[in-house]
Amino acid sequence: MAKQYDVLLRLLVLGDSGVGKTCLLCRFTDNEFNSSHISTIGVDFKMRTLQVDGIKVRVQIWDTAGQERYQTITKQYYRRAQGILLVYDITSSSSFQHILKWASDVDEMNVLSLFGLLAVFIFIHNFIVTWLFHVYYPILQHLN
Ligand SMILES: Nc1nc2c(ncn2[C@@H]2O[C@H](COP(=O)(O)OP(=O)(O)OP(=O)(O)O)[C@@H](O)[C@H]2O)c(=O)[nH]1
């Protein structure tokens, strides 16, 4: 079976509830518009495959719920995304002001993952130092 795509791109859409995230995705993936607002529950996703310079790029877009109560679920997806679209409603100034809050939430998750990397680094460093002092040097001394 022929390969369906060459590159997979994972994107995430964030923004207040009702700003039109789902509609934006429906337009991009199916060229459809639905005027009713059915709030996304947790996270949903849509896909579209594009041809870019002869390369088949599958764009996988995660549509998140804007409602506060789903944020524990939606935050789990921040780190897996390769790109984030911050969406606001041009007729709602508060949804625009909240963009800063959405962006800082994303930053916060990145800082957490940096701490994770630092913790792994410290663990590996300590492991090597312990191994050198307690295993390698005693063996060397014993051999001398
Ligand atoms: N006039 C107008 N209405 C829009 C546009 N895009 C979306 N809407 C309307 O805005 C409402 C909310 O759209 P959704 O796409 O469901 O909003 P959402 O951001 O996904 O909302 P949550 O899932 O609750 O986070 C719907 O009633 C849409 O019809 C637009 O470009 N123009």
Short mmCIF file of N, CA and C and ligand atoms in Angstrom, two decimals:
data_model
loop_
_atom_site.label_atom_id
_atom_site.label_comp_id
_atom_site.label_asym_id
_atom_site.label_seq_id
_atom_site.Cartn_x
_atom_site.Cartn_y
_atom_site.Cartn_z
N MET A 1 0.83 -1.20 0.00
CA MET A 1 0.00 0.00 0.00
C MET A 1 0.87 1.25 0.00
N ALA A 2 0.50 2.22 -0.87
CA ALA A 2 1.30 3.45 -0.96
C ALA A 2 1.23 4.24 0.35
N LYS A 3 2.37 4.85 0.67
CA LYS A 3 2.44 5.63 1.90
C LYS A 3 1.50 6.84 1.78
N GLN A 4 0.69 7.06 2.81
CA GLN A 4 -0.30 8.13 2.70
C GLN A 4 0.28 9.52 2.89
N TYR A 5 1.42 9.60 3.57
CA TYR A 5 2.06 10.91 3.78
C TYR A 5 3.55 10.73 4.06
N ASP A 6 4.31 11.82 3.85
CA ASP A 6 5.75 11.76 4.12
C ASP A 6 6.09 12.39 5.47
N VAL A 7 5.36 13.44 5.80
CA VAL A 7 5.66 14.17 7.04
C VAL A 7 4.36 14.36 7.83
N LEU A 8 4.46 14.17 9.12
CA LEU A 8 3.29 14.39 9.99
C LEU A 8 3.53 15.65 10.82
N LEU A 9 2.59 16.57 10.75
CA LEU A 9 2.72 17.82 11.50
C LEU A 9 1.58 17.89 12.50
N ARG A 10 1.94 17.99 13.77
CA ARG A 10 0.90 18.04 14.82
C ARG A 10 0.70 19.47 15.31
N LEU A 11 -0.48 19.98 15.11
CA LEU A 11 -0.78 21.35 15.54
C LEU A 11 -1.89 21.34 16.59
N LEU A 12 -1.91 22.38 17.38
CA LEU A 12 -2.91 22.49 18.44
C LEU A 12 -3.59 23.85 18.34
N VAL A 13 -4.90 23.88 18.55
CA VAL A 13 -5.63 25.16 18.49
C VAL A 13 -6.12 25.53 19.89
N LEU A 14 -5.76 26.74 20.32
CA LEU A 14 -6.16 27.20 21.65
C LEU A 14 -6.89 28.53 21.55
N GLY A 15 -7.76 28.77 22.51
CA GLY A 15 -8.48 30.05 22.55
C GLY A 15 -9.73 29.89 23.38
N ASP A 16 -10.34 31.03 23.73
CA ASP A 16 -11.55 31.00 24.56
C ASP A 16 -12.68 30.20 23.90
N SER A 17 -13.62 29.78 24.72
CA SER A 17 -14.77 29.05 24.21
C SER A 17 -15.62 29.97 23.31
N GLY A 18 -16.01 29.45 22.15
CA GLY A 18 -16.89 30.19 21.25
C GLY A 18 -16.20 31.14 20.30
N VAL A 19 -14.85 31.14 20.28
CA VAL A 19 -14.16 32.08 19.36
C VAL A 19 -14.16 31.57 17.92
N GLY A 20 -14.52 30.28 17.74
CA GLY A 20 -14.60 29.74 16.38
C GLY A 20 -13.49 28.77 16.01
N LYS A 21 -12.89 28.13 17.01
CA LYS A 21 -11.78 27.19 16.74
C LYS A 21 -12.25 26.01 15.88
N THR A 22 -13.39 25.40 16.31
CA THR A 22 -13.90 24.24 15.58
C THR A 22 -14.29 24.64 14.15
N CYS A 23 -14.94 25.80 14.02
CA CYS A 23 -15.36 26.27 12.68
C CYS A 23 -14.14 26.48 11.78
N LEU A 24 -13.09 27.04 12.35
CA LEU A 24 -11.85 27.30 11.59
C LEU A 24 -11.29 25.98 11.05
N LEU A 25 -11.30 24.97 11.91
CA LEU A 25 -10.78 23.66 11.51
C LEU A 25 -11.67 23.00 10.46
N CYS A 26 -13.01 23.10 10.66
CA CYS A 26 -13.94 22.49 9.69
C CYS A 26 -13.74 23.13 8.32
N ARG A 27 -13.50 24.43 8.31
CA ARG A 27 -13.29 25.12 7.04
C ARG A 27 -11.99 24.62 6.40
N PHE A 28 -10.96 24.46 7.21
CA PHE A 28 -9.66 24.03 6.69
C PHE A 28 -9.67 22.58 6.21
N THR A 29 -10.35 21.70 6.95
CA THR A 29 -10.29 20.28 6.59
C THR A 29 -11.41 19.85 5.64
N ASP A 30 -12.63 20.39 5.81
CA ASP A 30 -13.76 19.92 5.00
C ASP A 30 -14.41 21.02 4.18
N ASN A 31 -13.92 22.25 4.30
CA ASN A 31 -14.49 23.42 3.63
C ASN A 31 -15.99 23.56 3.95
N GLU A 32 -16.30 23.40 5.25
CA GLU A 32 -17.69 23.51 5.70
C GLU A 32 -17.81 24.55 6.79
N PHE A 33 -19.01 25.08 6.97
CA PHE A 33 -19.27 26.00 8.08
C PHE A 33 -20.59 25.64 8.73
N ASN A 34 -20.58 25.51 10.05
CA ASN A 34 -21.79 25.20 10.79
C ASN A 34 -22.06 26.35 11.76
N SER A 35 -23.25 26.94 11.65
CA SER A 35 -23.51 28.14 12.47
C SER A 35 -23.87 27.83 13.92
N SER A 36 -24.12 26.55 14.23
CA SER A 36 -24.47 26.25 15.63
C SER A 36 -23.20 26.05 16.45
N HIS A 37 -23.28 26.43 17.71
CA HIS A 37 -22.11 26.27 18.57
C HIS A 37 -22.30 25.09 19.51
N ILE A 38 -21.60 24.01 19.22
CA ILE A 38 -21.60 22.85 20.13
C ILE A 38 -20.21 22.82 20.74
N SER A 39 -20.12 23.12 22.02
CA SER A 39 -18.81 23.20 22.68
C SER A 39 -18.04 21.89 22.58
N THR A 40 -16.77 22.02 22.27
CA THR A 40 -15.91 20.83 22.22
C THR A 40 -15.74 20.30 23.65
N ILE A 41 -15.79 18.98 23.75
CA ILE A 41 -15.59 18.36 25.07
C ILE A 41 -14.17 17.83 25.09
N GLY A 42 -13.34 18.39 25.94
CA GLY A 42 -11.94 17.95 26.02
C GLY A 42 -11.19 18.30 24.75
N VAL A 43 -10.84 17.27 23.97
CA VAL A 43 -10.04 17.48 22.76
C VAL A 43 -10.60 16.65 21.62
N ASP A 44 -10.56 17.20 20.43
CA ASP A 44 -11.02 16.50 19.23
C ASP A 44 -9.93 16.73 18.17
N PHE A 45 -9.90 15.94 17.11
CA PHE A 45 -8.90 16.27 16.11
C PHE A 45 -9.38 16.08 14.68
N LYS A 46 -8.74 16.83 13.78
CA LYS A 46 -9.08 16.76 12.36
C LYS A 46 -7.78 16.68 11.57
N MET A 47 -7.90 16.15 10.33
CA MET A 47 -6.69 15.98 9.53
C MET A 47 -6.88 16.47 8.11
N ARG A 48 -5.77 16.90 7.52
CA ARG A 48 -5.81 17.23 6.09
C ARG A 48 -4.40 16.97 5.54
N THR A 49 -4.36 16.37 4.36
CA THR A 49 -3.05 16.12 3.76
C THR A 49 -2.81 17.11 2.64
N LEU A 50 -1.67 17.77 2.71
CA LEU A 50 -1.32 18.79 1.73
C LEU A 50 -0.08 18.35 0.97
N GLN A 51 0.03 18.86 -0.25
CA GLN A 51 1.22 18.59 -1.05
C GLN A 51 2.09 19.85 -1.00
N VAL A 52 3.28 19.77 -0.39
CA VAL A 52 4.14 20.94 -0.31
C VAL A 52 5.48 20.60 -0.96
N ASP A 53 5.78 21.25 -2.09
CA ASP A 53 7.01 20.99 -2.85
C ASP A 53 7.21 19.50 -3.09
N GLY A 54 6.16 18.81 -3.47
CA GLY A 54 6.26 17.38 -3.78
C GLY A 54 6.25 16.48 -2.56
N ILE A 55 6.15 17.08 -1.39
CA ILE A 55 6.14 16.27 -0.15
C ILE A 55 4.72 16.23 0.39
N LYS A 56 4.27 15.02 0.75
CA LYS A 56 2.92 14.89 1.30
C LYS A 56 2.97 15.18 2.80
N VAL A 57 2.35 16.27 3.19
CA VAL A 57 2.37 16.66 4.60
C VAL A 57 1.00 16.41 5.20
N ARG A 58 0.96 15.55 6.19
CA ARG A 58 -0.33 15.34 6.87
C ARG A 58 -0.38 16.27 8.08
N VAL A 59 -1.36 17.16 8.04
CA VAL A 59 -1.52 18.11 9.15
C VAL A 59 -2.58 17.55 10.09
N GLN A 60 -2.16 17.25 11.28
CA GLN A 60 -3.08 16.70 12.29
C GLN A 60 -3.34 17.83 13.29
N ILE A 61 -4.56 18.31 13.32
CA ILE A 61 -4.83 19.48 14.18
C ILE A 61 -5.74 19.09 15.34
N TRP A 62 -5.25 19.37 16.53
CA TRP A 62 -6.01 19.05 17.74
C TRP A 62 -6.83 20.28 18.13
N ASP A 63 -8.14 20.06 18.18
CA ASP A 63 -9.08 21.13 18.53
C ASP A 63 -9.39 21.00 20.02
N THR A 64 -9.05 22.01 20.78
CA THR A 64 -9.25 21.92 22.23
C THR A 64 -10.50 22.67 22.68
N ALA A 65 -11.03 22.26 23.82
CA ALA A 65 -12.18 22.96 24.40
C ALA A 65 -11.67 24.25 25.04
N GLY A 66 -12.39 25.34 24.80
CA GLY A 66 -11.97 26.60 25.40
C GLY A 66 -12.42 26.73 26.84
N GLN A 67 -13.37 25.88 27.24
CA GLN A 67 -13.90 26.00 28.60
C GLN A 67 -12.86 25.59 29.64
N GLU A 68 -12.82 26.42 30.70
CA GLU A 68 -11.86 26.26 31.79
C GLU A 68 -11.84 24.83 32.37
N ARG A 69 -13.06 24.25 32.49
CA ARG A 69 -13.15 22.95 33.18
C ARG A 69 -12.43 21.81 32.46
N TYR A 70 -12.07 22.01 31.19
CA TYR A 70 -11.38 20.93 30.46
C TYR A 70 -9.86 21.13 30.41
N GLN A 71 -9.39 22.17 31.11
CA GLN A 71 -7.97 22.52 30.93
C GLN A 71 -6.97 21.49 31.41
N THR A 72 -7.37 20.69 32.39
CA THR A 72 -6.45 19.63 32.83
C THR A 72 -6.22 18.65 31.68
N ILE A 73 -7.29 18.39 30.91
CA ILE A 73 -7.17 17.46 29.77
C ILE A 73 -6.38 18.13 28.65
N THR A 74 -6.77 19.36 28.29
CA THR A 74 -6.16 20.00 27.11
C THR A 74 -4.67 20.26 27.31
N LYS A 75 -4.26 20.57 28.55
CA LYS A 75 -2.84 20.87 28.81
C LYS A 75 -1.93 19.68 28.52
N GLN A 76 -2.51 18.48 28.59
CA GLN A 76 -1.72 17.27 28.31
C GLN A 76 -1.21 17.26 26.87
N TYR A 77 -1.88 18.02 26.00
CA TYR A 77 -1.54 18.00 24.58
C TYR A 77 -0.54 19.07 24.18
N TYR A 78 -0.27 20.03 25.07
CA TYR A 78 0.60 21.15 24.72
C TYR A 78 1.98 20.70 24.27
N ARG A 79 2.57 19.79 25.04
CA ARG A 79 3.96 19.40 24.76
C ARG A 79 4.12 18.55 23.51
N ARG A 80 3.04 17.86 23.11
CA ARG A 80 3.13 16.97 21.94
C ARG A 80 2.99 17.74 20.63
N ALA A 81 2.54 19.01 20.74
CA ALA A 81 2.30 19.79 19.52
C ALA A 81 3.59 20.37 18.97
N GLN A 82 3.65 20.42 17.65
CA GLN A 82 4.83 21.03 17.01
C GLN A 82 4.56 22.50 16.69
N GLY A 83 3.29 22.87 16.76
CA GLY A 83 2.92 24.27 16.53
C GLY A 83 1.60 24.55 17.19
N ILE A 84 1.39 25.79 17.61
CA ILE A 84 0.15 26.14 18.30
C ILE A 84 -0.50 27.35 17.63
N LEU A 85 -1.81 27.24 17.35
CA LEU A 85 -2.56 28.36 16.78
C LEU A 85 -3.37 28.98 17.92
N LEU A 86 -3.14 30.27 18.16
CA LEU A 86 -3.90 30.96 19.19
C LEU A 86 -5.02 31.73 18.49
N VAL A 87 -6.27 31.39 18.85
CA VAL A 87 -7.41 31.96 18.13
C VAL A 87 -8.21 32.90 19.03
N TYR A 88 -8.63 34.05 18.47
CA TYR A 88 -9.55 34.94 19.20
C TYR A 88 -10.64 35.39 18.24
N ASP A 89 -11.72 35.92 18.84
CA ASP A 89 -12.86 36.41 18.07
C ASP A 89 -12.65 37.92 17.89
N ILE A 90 -12.63 38.37 16.65
CA ILE A 90 -12.33 39.78 16.36
C ILE A 90 -13.39 40.72 16.97
N THR A 91 -14.58 40.16 17.30
CA THR A 91 -15.63 41.00 17.89
C THR A 91 -15.61 40.93 19.43
N SER A 92 -14.65 40.22 19.99
CA SER A 92 -14.60 40.09 21.46
C SER A 92 -13.22 40.48 21.97
N SER A 93 -13.15 41.69 22.59
CA SER A 93 -11.83 42.16 23.05
C SER A 93 -11.29 41.26 24.16
N SER A 94 -12.22 40.70 24.99
CA SER A 94 -11.72 39.87 26.09
C SER A 94 -11.04 38.61 25.55
N SER A 95 -11.60 38.06 24.44
CA SER A 95 -10.97 36.84 23.89
C SER A 95 -9.58 37.17 23.35
N PHE A 96 -9.37 38.41 22.91
CA PHE A 96 -8.05 38.84 22.44
C PHE A 96 -7.10 39.02 23.63
N GLN A 97 -7.64 39.64 24.71
CA GLN A 97 -6.80 39.83 25.89
C GLN A 97 -6.37 38.48 26.49
N HIS A 98 -7.26 37.50 26.40
CA HIS A 98 -6.96 36.18 26.98
C HIS A 98 -5.87 35.42 26.20
N ILE A 99 -5.55 35.90 25.00
CA ILE A 99 -4.50 35.24 24.20
C ILE A 99 -3.20 35.19 25.01
N LEU A 100 -2.94 36.29 25.77
CA LEU A 100 -1.72 36.34 26.59
C LEU A 100 -1.72 35.22 27.62
N LYS A 101 -2.90 34.96 28.18
CA LYS A 101 -3.04 33.90 29.20
C LYS A 101 -2.81 32.52 28.56
N TRP A 102 -3.38 32.32 27.35
CA TRP A 102 -3.18 31.04 26.65
C TRP A 102 -1.70 30.85 26.33
N ALA A 103 -1.05 31.93 25.87
CA ALA A 103 0.37 31.84 25.52
C ALA A 103 1.20 31.55 26.76
N SER A 104 0.84 32.18 27.89
CA SER A 104 1.66 31.94 29.09
C SER A 104 1.44 30.52 29.62
N ASP A 105 0.24 29.97 29.42
CA ASP A 105 -0.01 28.56 29.80
C ASP A 105 0.92 27.63 29.02
N VAL A 106 1.08 27.94 27.72
CA VAL A 106 1.95 27.11 26.87
C VAL A 106 3.39 27.23 27.36
N ASP A 107 3.81 28.47 27.66
CA ASP A 107 5.17 28.71 28.16
C ASP A 107 5.42 27.94 29.44
N GLU A 108 4.40 27.98 30.31
CA GLU A 108 4.51 27.30 31.60
C GLU A 108 4.79 25.81 31.41
N MET A 109 4.10 25.19 30.43
CA MET A 109 4.30 23.78 30.17
C MET A 109 5.70 23.52 29.63
N ASN A 110 6.21 24.48 28.81
CA ASN A 110 7.56 24.31 28.27
C ASN A 110 8.59 24.41 29.37
N VAL A 111 8.35 25.35 30.33
CA VAL A 111 9.28 25.49 31.45
C VAL A 111 9.28 24.19 32.24
N LEU A 112 8.07 23.61 32.43
CA LEU A 112 7.99 22.35 33.17
C LEU A 112 8.78 21.26 32.47
N SER A 113 8.68 21.23 31.09
CA SER A 113 9.41 20.18 30.40
C SER A 113 10.91 20.44 30.47
N LEU A 114 11.31 21.75 30.57
CA LEU A 114 12.73 22.06 30.74
C LEU A 114 13.22 21.53 32.09
N PHE A 115 12.36 21.70 33.13
CA PHE A 115 12.71 21.17 34.45
C PHE A 115 12.87 19.66 34.39
N GLY A 116 11.97 19.02 33.59
CA GLY A 116 12.03 17.57 33.41
C GLY A 116 13.38 17.17 32.83
N LEU A 117 13.81 17.90 31.78
CA LEU A 117 15.09 17.61 31.12
C LEU A 117 16.24 17.79 32.09
N LEU A 118 16.14 18.90 32.88
CA LEU A 118 17.19 19.20 33.86
C LEU A 118 17.29 18.07 34.89
N ALA A 119 16.10 17.57 35.32
CA ALA A 119 16.08 16.48 36.30
C ALA A 119 16.75 15.23 35.74
N VAL A 120 16.48 14.92 34.46
CA VAL A 120 17.08 13.75 33.82
C VAL A 120 18.60 13.95 33.74
N PHE A 121 19.02 15.19 33.38
CA PHE A 121 20.44 15.49 33.27
C PHE A 121 21.13 15.29 34.62
N ILE A 122 20.52 15.83 35.69
CA ILE A 122 21.12 15.71 37.03
C ILE A 122 21.22 14.24 37.43
N PHE A 123 20.17 13.47 37.10
CA PHE A 123 20.14 12.05 37.44
C PHE A 123 21.29 11.33 36.74
N ILE A 124 21.46 11.59 35.42
CA ILE A 124 22.51 10.91 34.65
C ILE A 124 23.89 11.34 35.17
N HIS A 125 24.03 12.65 35.47
CA HIS A 125 25.29 13.18 35.97
C HIS A 125 25.66 12.49 37.29
N ASN A 126 24.66 12.43 38.19
CA ASN A 126 24.92 11.80 39.49
C ASN A 126 25.26 10.32 39.34
N PHE A 127 24.58 9.67 38.40
CA PHE A 127 24.82 8.24 38.17
C PHE A 127 26.27 8.04 37.72
N ILE A 128 26.75 8.89 36.78
CA ILE A 128 28.11 8.75 36.25
C ILE A 128 29.13 9.01 37.35
N VAL A 129 28.90 10.11 38.13
CA VAL A 129 29.84 10.46 39.20
C VAL A 129 29.91 9.33 40.22
N THR A 130 28.73 8.81 40.60
CA THR A 130 28.69 7.72 41.59
C THR A 130 29.44 6.51 41.05
N TRP A 131 29.20 6.20 39.81
CA TRP A 131 29.83 5.04 39.19
C TRP A 131 31.35 5.21 39.17
N LEU A 132 31.84 6.43 38.81
CA LEU A 132 33.28 6.67 38.75
C LEU A 132 33.92 6.49 40.12
N PHE A 133 33.30 7.11 41.16
CA PHE A 133 33.91 7.09 42.49
C PHE A 133 33.79 5.76 43.21
N HIS A 134 32.67 5.09 42.98
CA HIS A 134 32.43 3.88 43.77
C HIS A 134 32.79 2.59 43.04
N VAL A 135 32.87 2.63 41.72
CA VAL A 135 33.15 1.39 40.99
C VAL A 135 34.48 1.50 40.23
N TYR A 136 34.58 2.53 39.40
CA TYR A 136 35.71 2.60 38.48
C TYR A 136 37.04 2.86 39.22
N TYR A 137 37.07 3.92 40.09
CA TYR A 137 38.33 4.26 40.76
C TYR A 137 38.80 3.15 41.71
N PRO A 138 37.90 2.55 42.53
CA PRO A 138 38.35 1.44 43.39
C PRO A 138 38.96 0.30 42.57
N ILE A 139 38.40 0.02 41.39
CA ILE A 139 38.94 -1.06 40.55
C ILE A 139 40.33 -0.67 40.06
N LEU A 140 40.46 0.63 39.63
CA LEU A 140 41.76 1.12 39.14
C LEU A 140 42.82 1.02 40.23
N GLN A 141 42.44 1.48 41.46
CA GLN A 141 43.38 1.46 42.58
C GLN A 141 43.79 0.03 42.91
N HIS A 142 42.82 -0.85 42.85
CA HIS A 142 43.06 -2.26 43.15
C HIS A 142 44.08 -2.84 42.12
N LEU A 143 43.92 -2.42 40.87
CA LEU A 143 44.80 -2.92 39.81
C LEU A 143 46.23 -2.39 39.96
N ASN A 144 46.30 -1.09 40.47
CA ASN A 144 47.65 -0.50 40.67
C ASN A 144 48.34 -1.17 41.83
N1 LIG B 1 -20.11 35.31 12.27
C1 LIG B 1 -19.24 34.36 12.44
N2 LIG B 1 -19.51 33.41 13.33
C2 LIG B 1 -18.61 32.45 13.50
C3 LIG B 1 -17.38 32.41 12.78
N3 LIG B 1 -16.66 31.32 13.18
C4 LIG B 1 -17.44 30.72 14.11
N4 LIG B 1 -18.60 31.38 14.30
C5 LIG B 1 -19.67 31.02 15.24
O1 LIG B 1 -19.13 31.02 16.55
C6 LIG B 1 -19.74 30.00 17.34
C7 LIG B 1 -18.69 29.19 18.05
O2 LIG B 1 -17.90 28.47 17.12
P1 LIG B 1 -17.03 27.19 17.51
O3 LIG B 1 -16.13 26.92 16.35
O4 LIG B 1 -17.91 26.07 17.95
O5 LIG B 1 -16.21 27.74 18.76
P2 LIG B 1 -15.03 27.05 19.60
O6 LIG B 1 -13.97 28.08 19.80
O7 LIG B 1 -14.62 25.78 18.96
O8 LIG B 1 -15.76 26.78 20.98
P3 LIG B 1 -15.40 25.69 22.14
O9 LIG B 1 -15.48 24.34 21.52
O10 LIG B 1 -16.46 25.91 23.18
O11 LIG B 1 -14.03 26.02 22.66
C8 LIG B 1 -20.60 29.18 16.39
O12 LIG B 1 -21.95 29.52 16.62
C9 LIG B 1 -20.15 29.59 15.01
O13 LIG B 1 -21.18 29.52 14.10
C10 LIG B 1 -17.11 33.44 11.84
O14 LIG B 1 -16.07 33.52 11.19
N5 LIG B 1 -18.09 34.39 11.73
#
